[in-house]
PDB file of C-alpha atoms in Angstrom:
ATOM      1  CA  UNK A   1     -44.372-150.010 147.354  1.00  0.00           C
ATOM      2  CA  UNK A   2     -42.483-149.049 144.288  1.00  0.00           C
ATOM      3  CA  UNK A   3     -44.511-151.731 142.657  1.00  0.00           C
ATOM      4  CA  UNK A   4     -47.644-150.017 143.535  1.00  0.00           C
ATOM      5  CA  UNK A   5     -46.356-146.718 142.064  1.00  0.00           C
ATOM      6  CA  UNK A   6     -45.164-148.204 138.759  1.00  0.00           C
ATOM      7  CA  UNK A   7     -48.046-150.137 138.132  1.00  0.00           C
ATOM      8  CA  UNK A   8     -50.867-147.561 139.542  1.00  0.00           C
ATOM      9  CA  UNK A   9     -52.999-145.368 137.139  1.00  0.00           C
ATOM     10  CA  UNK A  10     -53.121-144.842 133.644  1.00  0.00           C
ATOM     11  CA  UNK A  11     -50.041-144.567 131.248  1.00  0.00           C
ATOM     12  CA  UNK A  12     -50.318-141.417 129.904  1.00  0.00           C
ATOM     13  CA  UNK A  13     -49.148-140.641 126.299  1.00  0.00           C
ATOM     14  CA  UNK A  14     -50.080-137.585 123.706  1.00  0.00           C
ATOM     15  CA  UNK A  15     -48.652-138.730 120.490  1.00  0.00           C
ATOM     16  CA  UNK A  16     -49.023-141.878 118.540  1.00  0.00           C
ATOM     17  CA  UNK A  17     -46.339-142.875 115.958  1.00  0.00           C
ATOM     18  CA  UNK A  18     -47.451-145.172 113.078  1.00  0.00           C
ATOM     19  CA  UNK A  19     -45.988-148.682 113.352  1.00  0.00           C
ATOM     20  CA  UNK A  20     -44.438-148.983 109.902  1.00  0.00           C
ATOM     21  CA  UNK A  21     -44.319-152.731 110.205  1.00  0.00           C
ATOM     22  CA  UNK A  22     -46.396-153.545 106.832  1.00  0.00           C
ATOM     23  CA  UNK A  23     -43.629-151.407 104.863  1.00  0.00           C
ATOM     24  CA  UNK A  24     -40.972-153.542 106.502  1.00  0.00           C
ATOM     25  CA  UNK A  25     -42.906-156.418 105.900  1.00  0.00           C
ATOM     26  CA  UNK A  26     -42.728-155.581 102.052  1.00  0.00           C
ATOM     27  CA  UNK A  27     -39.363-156.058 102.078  1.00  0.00           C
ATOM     28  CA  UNK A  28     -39.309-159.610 103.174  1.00  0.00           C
ATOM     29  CA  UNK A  29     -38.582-162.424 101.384  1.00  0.00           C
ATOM     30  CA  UNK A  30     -35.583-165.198 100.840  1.00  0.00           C
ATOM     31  CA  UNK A  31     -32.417-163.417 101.819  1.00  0.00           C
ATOM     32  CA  UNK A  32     -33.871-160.189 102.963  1.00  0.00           C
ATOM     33  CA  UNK A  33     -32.229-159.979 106.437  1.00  0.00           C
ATOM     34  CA  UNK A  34     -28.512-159.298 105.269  1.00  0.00           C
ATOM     35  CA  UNK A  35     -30.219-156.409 102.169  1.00  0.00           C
ATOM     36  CA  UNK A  36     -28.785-153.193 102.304  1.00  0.00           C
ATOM     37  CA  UNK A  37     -32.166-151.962 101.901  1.00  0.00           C
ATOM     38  CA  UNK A  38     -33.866-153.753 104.239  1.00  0.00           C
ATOM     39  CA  UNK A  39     -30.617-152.636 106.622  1.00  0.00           C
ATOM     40  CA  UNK A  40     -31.222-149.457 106.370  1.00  0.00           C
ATOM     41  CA  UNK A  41     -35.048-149.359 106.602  1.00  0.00           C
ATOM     42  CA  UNK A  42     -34.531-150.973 109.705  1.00  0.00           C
ATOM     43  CA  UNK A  43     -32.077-148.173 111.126  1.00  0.00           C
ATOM     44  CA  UNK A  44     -34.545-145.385 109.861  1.00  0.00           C
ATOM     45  CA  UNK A  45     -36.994-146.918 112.592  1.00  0.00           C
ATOM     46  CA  UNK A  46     -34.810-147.409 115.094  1.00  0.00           C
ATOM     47  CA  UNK A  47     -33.499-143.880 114.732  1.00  0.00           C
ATOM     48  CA  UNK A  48     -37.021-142.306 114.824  1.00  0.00           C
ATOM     49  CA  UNK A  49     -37.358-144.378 118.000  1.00  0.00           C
ATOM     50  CA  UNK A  50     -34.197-142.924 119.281  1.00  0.00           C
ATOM     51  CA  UNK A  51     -34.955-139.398 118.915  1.00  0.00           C
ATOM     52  CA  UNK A  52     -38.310-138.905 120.696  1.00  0.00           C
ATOM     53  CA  UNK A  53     -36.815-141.007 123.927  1.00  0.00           C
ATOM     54  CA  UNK A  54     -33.645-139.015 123.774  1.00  0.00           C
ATOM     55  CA  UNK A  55     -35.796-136.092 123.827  1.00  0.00           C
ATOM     56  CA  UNK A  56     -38.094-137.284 126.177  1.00  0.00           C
ATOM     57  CA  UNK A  57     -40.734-137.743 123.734  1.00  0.00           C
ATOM     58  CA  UNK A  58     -42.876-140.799 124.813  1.00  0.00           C
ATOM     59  CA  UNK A  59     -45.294-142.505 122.310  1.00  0.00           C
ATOM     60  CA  UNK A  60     -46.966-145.287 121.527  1.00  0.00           C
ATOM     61  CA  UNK A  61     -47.026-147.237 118.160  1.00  0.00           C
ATOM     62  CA  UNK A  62     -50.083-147.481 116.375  1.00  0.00           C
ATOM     63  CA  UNK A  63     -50.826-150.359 114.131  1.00  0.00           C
ATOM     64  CA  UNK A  64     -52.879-149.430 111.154  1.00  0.00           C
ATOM     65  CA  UNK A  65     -54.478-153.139 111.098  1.00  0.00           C
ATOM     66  CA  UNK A  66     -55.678-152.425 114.674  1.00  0.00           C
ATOM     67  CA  UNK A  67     -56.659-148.655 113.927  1.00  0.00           C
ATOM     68  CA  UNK A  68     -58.616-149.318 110.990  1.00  0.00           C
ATOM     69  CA  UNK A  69     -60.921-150.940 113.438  1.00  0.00           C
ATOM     70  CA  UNK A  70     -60.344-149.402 116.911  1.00  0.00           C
ATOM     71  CA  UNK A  71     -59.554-145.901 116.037  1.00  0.00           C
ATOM     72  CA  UNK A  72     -61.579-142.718 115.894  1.00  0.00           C
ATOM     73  CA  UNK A  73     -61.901-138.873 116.547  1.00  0.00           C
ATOM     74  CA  UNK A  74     -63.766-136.999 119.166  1.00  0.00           C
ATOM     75  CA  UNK A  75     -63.677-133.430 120.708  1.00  0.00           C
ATOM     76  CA  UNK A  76     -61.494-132.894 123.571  1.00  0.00           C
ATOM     77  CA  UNK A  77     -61.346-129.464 125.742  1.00  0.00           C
ATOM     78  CA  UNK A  78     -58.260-128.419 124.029  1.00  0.00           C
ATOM     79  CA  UNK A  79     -58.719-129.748 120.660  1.00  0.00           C
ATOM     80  CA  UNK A  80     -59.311-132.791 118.851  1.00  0.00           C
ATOM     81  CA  UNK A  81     -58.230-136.273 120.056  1.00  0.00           C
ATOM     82  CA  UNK A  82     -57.296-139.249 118.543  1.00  0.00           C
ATOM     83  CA  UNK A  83     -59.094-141.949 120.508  1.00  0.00           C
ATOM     84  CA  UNK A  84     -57.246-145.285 120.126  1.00  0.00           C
ATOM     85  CA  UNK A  85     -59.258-148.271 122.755  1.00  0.00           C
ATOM     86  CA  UNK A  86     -58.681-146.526 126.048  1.00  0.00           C
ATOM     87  CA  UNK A  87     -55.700-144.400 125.046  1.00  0.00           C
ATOM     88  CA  UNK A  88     -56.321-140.931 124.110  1.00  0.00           C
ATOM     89  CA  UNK A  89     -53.675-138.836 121.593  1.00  0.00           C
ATOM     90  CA  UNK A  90     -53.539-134.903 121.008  1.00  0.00           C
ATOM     91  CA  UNK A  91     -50.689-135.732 117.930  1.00  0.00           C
ATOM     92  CA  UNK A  92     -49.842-138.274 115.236  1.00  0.00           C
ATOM     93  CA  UNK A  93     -46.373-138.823 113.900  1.00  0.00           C
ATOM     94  CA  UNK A  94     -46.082-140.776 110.441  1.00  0.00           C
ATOM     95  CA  UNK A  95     -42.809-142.014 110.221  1.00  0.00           C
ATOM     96  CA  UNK A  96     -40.895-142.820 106.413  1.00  0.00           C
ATOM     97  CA  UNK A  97     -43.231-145.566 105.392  1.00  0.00           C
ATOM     98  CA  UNK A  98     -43.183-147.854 102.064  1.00  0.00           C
ATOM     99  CA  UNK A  99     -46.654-148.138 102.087  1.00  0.00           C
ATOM    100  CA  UNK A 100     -49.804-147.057 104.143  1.00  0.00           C
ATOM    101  CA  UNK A 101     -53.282-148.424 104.153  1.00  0.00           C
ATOM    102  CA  UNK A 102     -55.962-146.187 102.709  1.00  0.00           C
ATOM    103  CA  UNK A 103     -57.388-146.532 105.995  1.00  0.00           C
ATOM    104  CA  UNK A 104     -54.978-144.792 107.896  1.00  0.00           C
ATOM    105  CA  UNK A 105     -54.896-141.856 105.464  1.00  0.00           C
ATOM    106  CA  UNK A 106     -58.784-141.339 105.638  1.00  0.00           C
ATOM    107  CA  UNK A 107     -58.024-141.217 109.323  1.00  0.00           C
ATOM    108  CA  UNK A 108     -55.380-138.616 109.542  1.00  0.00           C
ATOM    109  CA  UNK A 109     -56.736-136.607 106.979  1.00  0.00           C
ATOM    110  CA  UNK A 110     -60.227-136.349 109.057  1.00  0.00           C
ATOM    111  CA  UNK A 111     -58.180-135.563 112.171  1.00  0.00           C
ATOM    112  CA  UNK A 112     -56.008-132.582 110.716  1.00  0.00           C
ATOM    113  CA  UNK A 113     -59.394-131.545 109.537  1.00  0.00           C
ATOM    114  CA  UNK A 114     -60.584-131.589 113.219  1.00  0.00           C
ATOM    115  CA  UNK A 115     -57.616-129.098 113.614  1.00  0.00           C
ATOM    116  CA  UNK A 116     -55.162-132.257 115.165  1.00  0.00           C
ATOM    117  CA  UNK A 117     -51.636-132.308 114.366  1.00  0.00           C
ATOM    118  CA  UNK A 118     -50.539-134.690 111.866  1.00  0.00           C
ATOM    119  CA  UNK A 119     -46.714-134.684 111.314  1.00  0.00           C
ATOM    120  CA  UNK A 120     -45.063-136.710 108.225  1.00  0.00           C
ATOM    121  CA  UNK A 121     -41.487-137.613 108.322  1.00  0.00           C
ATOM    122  CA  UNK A 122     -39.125-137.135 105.232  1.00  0.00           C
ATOM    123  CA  UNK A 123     -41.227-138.815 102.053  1.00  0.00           C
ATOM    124  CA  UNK A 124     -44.446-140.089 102.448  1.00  0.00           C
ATOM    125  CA  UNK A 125     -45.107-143.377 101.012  1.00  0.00           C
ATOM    126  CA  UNK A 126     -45.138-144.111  97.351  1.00  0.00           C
ATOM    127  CA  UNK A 127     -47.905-147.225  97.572  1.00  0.00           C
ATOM    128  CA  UNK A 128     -50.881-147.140  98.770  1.00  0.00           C
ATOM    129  CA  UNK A 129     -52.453-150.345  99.981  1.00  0.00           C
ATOM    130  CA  UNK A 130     -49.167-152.204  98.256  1.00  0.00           C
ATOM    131  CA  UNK A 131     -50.358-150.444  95.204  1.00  0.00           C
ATOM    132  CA  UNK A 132     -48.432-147.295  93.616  1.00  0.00           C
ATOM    133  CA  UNK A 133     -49.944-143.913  94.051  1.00  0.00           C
ATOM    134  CA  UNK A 134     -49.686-140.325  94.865  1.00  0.00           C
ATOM    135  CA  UNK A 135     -52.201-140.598  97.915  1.00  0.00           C
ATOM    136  CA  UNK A 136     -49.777-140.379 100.924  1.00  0.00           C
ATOM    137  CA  UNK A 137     -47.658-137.686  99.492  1.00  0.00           C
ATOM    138  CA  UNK A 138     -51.223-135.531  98.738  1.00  0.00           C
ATOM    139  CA  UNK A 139     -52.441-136.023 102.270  1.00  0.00           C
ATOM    140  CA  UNK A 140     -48.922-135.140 103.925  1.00  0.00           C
ATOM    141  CA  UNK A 141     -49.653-131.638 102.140  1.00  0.00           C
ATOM    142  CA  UNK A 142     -52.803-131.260 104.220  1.00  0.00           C
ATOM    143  CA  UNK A 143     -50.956-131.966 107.196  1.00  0.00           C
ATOM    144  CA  UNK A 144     -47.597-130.951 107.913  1.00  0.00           C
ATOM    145  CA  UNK A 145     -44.127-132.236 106.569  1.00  0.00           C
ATOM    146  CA  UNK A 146     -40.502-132.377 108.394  1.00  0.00           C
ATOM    147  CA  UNK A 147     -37.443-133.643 107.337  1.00  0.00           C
ATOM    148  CA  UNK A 148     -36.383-136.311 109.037  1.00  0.00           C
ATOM    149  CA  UNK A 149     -33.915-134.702 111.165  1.00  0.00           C
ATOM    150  CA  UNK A 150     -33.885-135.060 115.314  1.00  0.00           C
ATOM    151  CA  UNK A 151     -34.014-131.093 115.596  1.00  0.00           C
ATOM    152  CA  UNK A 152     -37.217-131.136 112.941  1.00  0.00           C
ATOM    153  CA  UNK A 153     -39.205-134.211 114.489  1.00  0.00           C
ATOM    154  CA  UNK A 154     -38.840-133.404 117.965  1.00  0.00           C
ATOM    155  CA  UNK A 155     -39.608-129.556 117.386  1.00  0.00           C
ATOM    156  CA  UNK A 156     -42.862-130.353 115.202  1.00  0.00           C
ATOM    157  CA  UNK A 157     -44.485-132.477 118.297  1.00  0.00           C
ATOM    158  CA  UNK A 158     -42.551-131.251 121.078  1.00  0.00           C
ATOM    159  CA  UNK A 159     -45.366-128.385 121.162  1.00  0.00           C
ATOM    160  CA  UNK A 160     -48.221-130.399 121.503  1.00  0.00           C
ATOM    161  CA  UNK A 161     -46.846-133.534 123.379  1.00  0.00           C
ATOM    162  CA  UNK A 162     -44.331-132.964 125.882  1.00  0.00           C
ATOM    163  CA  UNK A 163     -45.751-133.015 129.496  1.00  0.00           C
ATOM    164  CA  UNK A 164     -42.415-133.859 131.201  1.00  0.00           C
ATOM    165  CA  UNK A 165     -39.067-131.950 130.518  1.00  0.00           C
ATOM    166  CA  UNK A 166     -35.825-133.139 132.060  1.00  0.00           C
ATOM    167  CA  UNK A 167     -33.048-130.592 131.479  1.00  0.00           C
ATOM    168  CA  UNK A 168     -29.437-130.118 132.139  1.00  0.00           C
ATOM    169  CA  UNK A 169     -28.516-126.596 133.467  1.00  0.00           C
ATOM    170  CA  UNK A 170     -28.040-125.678 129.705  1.00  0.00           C
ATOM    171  CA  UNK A 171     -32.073-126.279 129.330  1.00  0.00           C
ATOM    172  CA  UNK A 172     -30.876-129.223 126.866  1.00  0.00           C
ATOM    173  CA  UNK A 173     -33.057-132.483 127.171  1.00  0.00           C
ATOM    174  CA  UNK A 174     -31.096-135.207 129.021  1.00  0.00           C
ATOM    175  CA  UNK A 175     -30.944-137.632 126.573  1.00  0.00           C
ATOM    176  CA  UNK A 176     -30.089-140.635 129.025  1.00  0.00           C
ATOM    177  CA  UNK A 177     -33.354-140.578 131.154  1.00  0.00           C
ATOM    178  CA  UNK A 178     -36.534-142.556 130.279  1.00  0.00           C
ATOM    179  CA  UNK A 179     -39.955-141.715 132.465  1.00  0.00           C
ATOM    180  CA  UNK A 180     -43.100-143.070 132.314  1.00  0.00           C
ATOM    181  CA  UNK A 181     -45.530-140.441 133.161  1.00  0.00           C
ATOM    182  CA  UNK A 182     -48.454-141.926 134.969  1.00  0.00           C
ATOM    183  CA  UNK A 183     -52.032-140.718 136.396  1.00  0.00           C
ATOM    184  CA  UNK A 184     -53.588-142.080 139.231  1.00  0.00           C
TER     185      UNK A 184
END
């Protein structure tokens, strides 16, 4: 039975984080794994990660190969939405990236157009396609910019993404507890 219930429905998540796995990917190459640099790109991820679970944030990751091709925007009742194959996503989170594809730029500048939120963490990338330019950094004006601190992430989507709350008697999210919300 508890199979049944975890496996039921439709996973249901309202904001997609890009995967920044093409600006890791730049910094590979012989000896990479033990670089500072590549170090502490690494832990920037893994932090981000860290602070929407810990806040009861859930997302999914978006890769920009597979959004370039799968991705688009339509109306929703409340707003626009990000449709991504079957899953649907009121809120886009752009994590400290290296480099982003064009693509993904044209895509969330049309969708904070369409009104959706589009929030960029710390400094948008430098390169565009691999190639140095001040693209990112003009579209992360037309959308909005946080520092990447827990309090200023979490507070710039909590708004528009959090469906589930799980408090101690402080009203403090419970940083221990993972869900999976689920519709059926």
């Amino acid at each position: 039975r508890l199979h049944a219930v975890l496996t039921r429905g439709e996973e249901v998540r309202d904001l997609l984080v890009i995967q920044p796995i093409e600006s890791a990917w730049t910094l590979a190459r012989q000896g990479w794994r033990g670089e500072k640099r590549t170090n502490d790109y690494d832990q920037k991820i893994v932090t981000l990660r860290d602070w929407l679970l810990e806040d009861n944030l859930d997302f999914d990751y978006g890769d920009e190969e597979m959004l370039s091709r799968h991705a688009r925007i339509k109306r929703g009742a409340g707003g626009p939405i990000l449709q991504f194959g079957k899953a649907e996503y009121k809120s886009i989170l752009v994590p400290e990236m290296l480099t982003v594809r064009s693509s993904t730029l044209k895509l969330l500048e049309e969708f904070a157009a369409a009104g959706g939120l589009v929030v960029f963490v710390g400094e948008p990338a430098a390169y565009v396609d691999a190639l140095e330019s001040p693209r990112a950094v003009e579209t992360a004006r037309k959308c909005r910019m946080v520092k990447a601190q827990k309090s200023a992430v979490c507070a710039a989507v909590a708004e528009s993404c959090r469906r589930v709350s799980l408090c101690d008697e402080k009203g403090r999210e419970i940083p221990a507890t993972l869900y999976m919300l689920r519709e059926d």
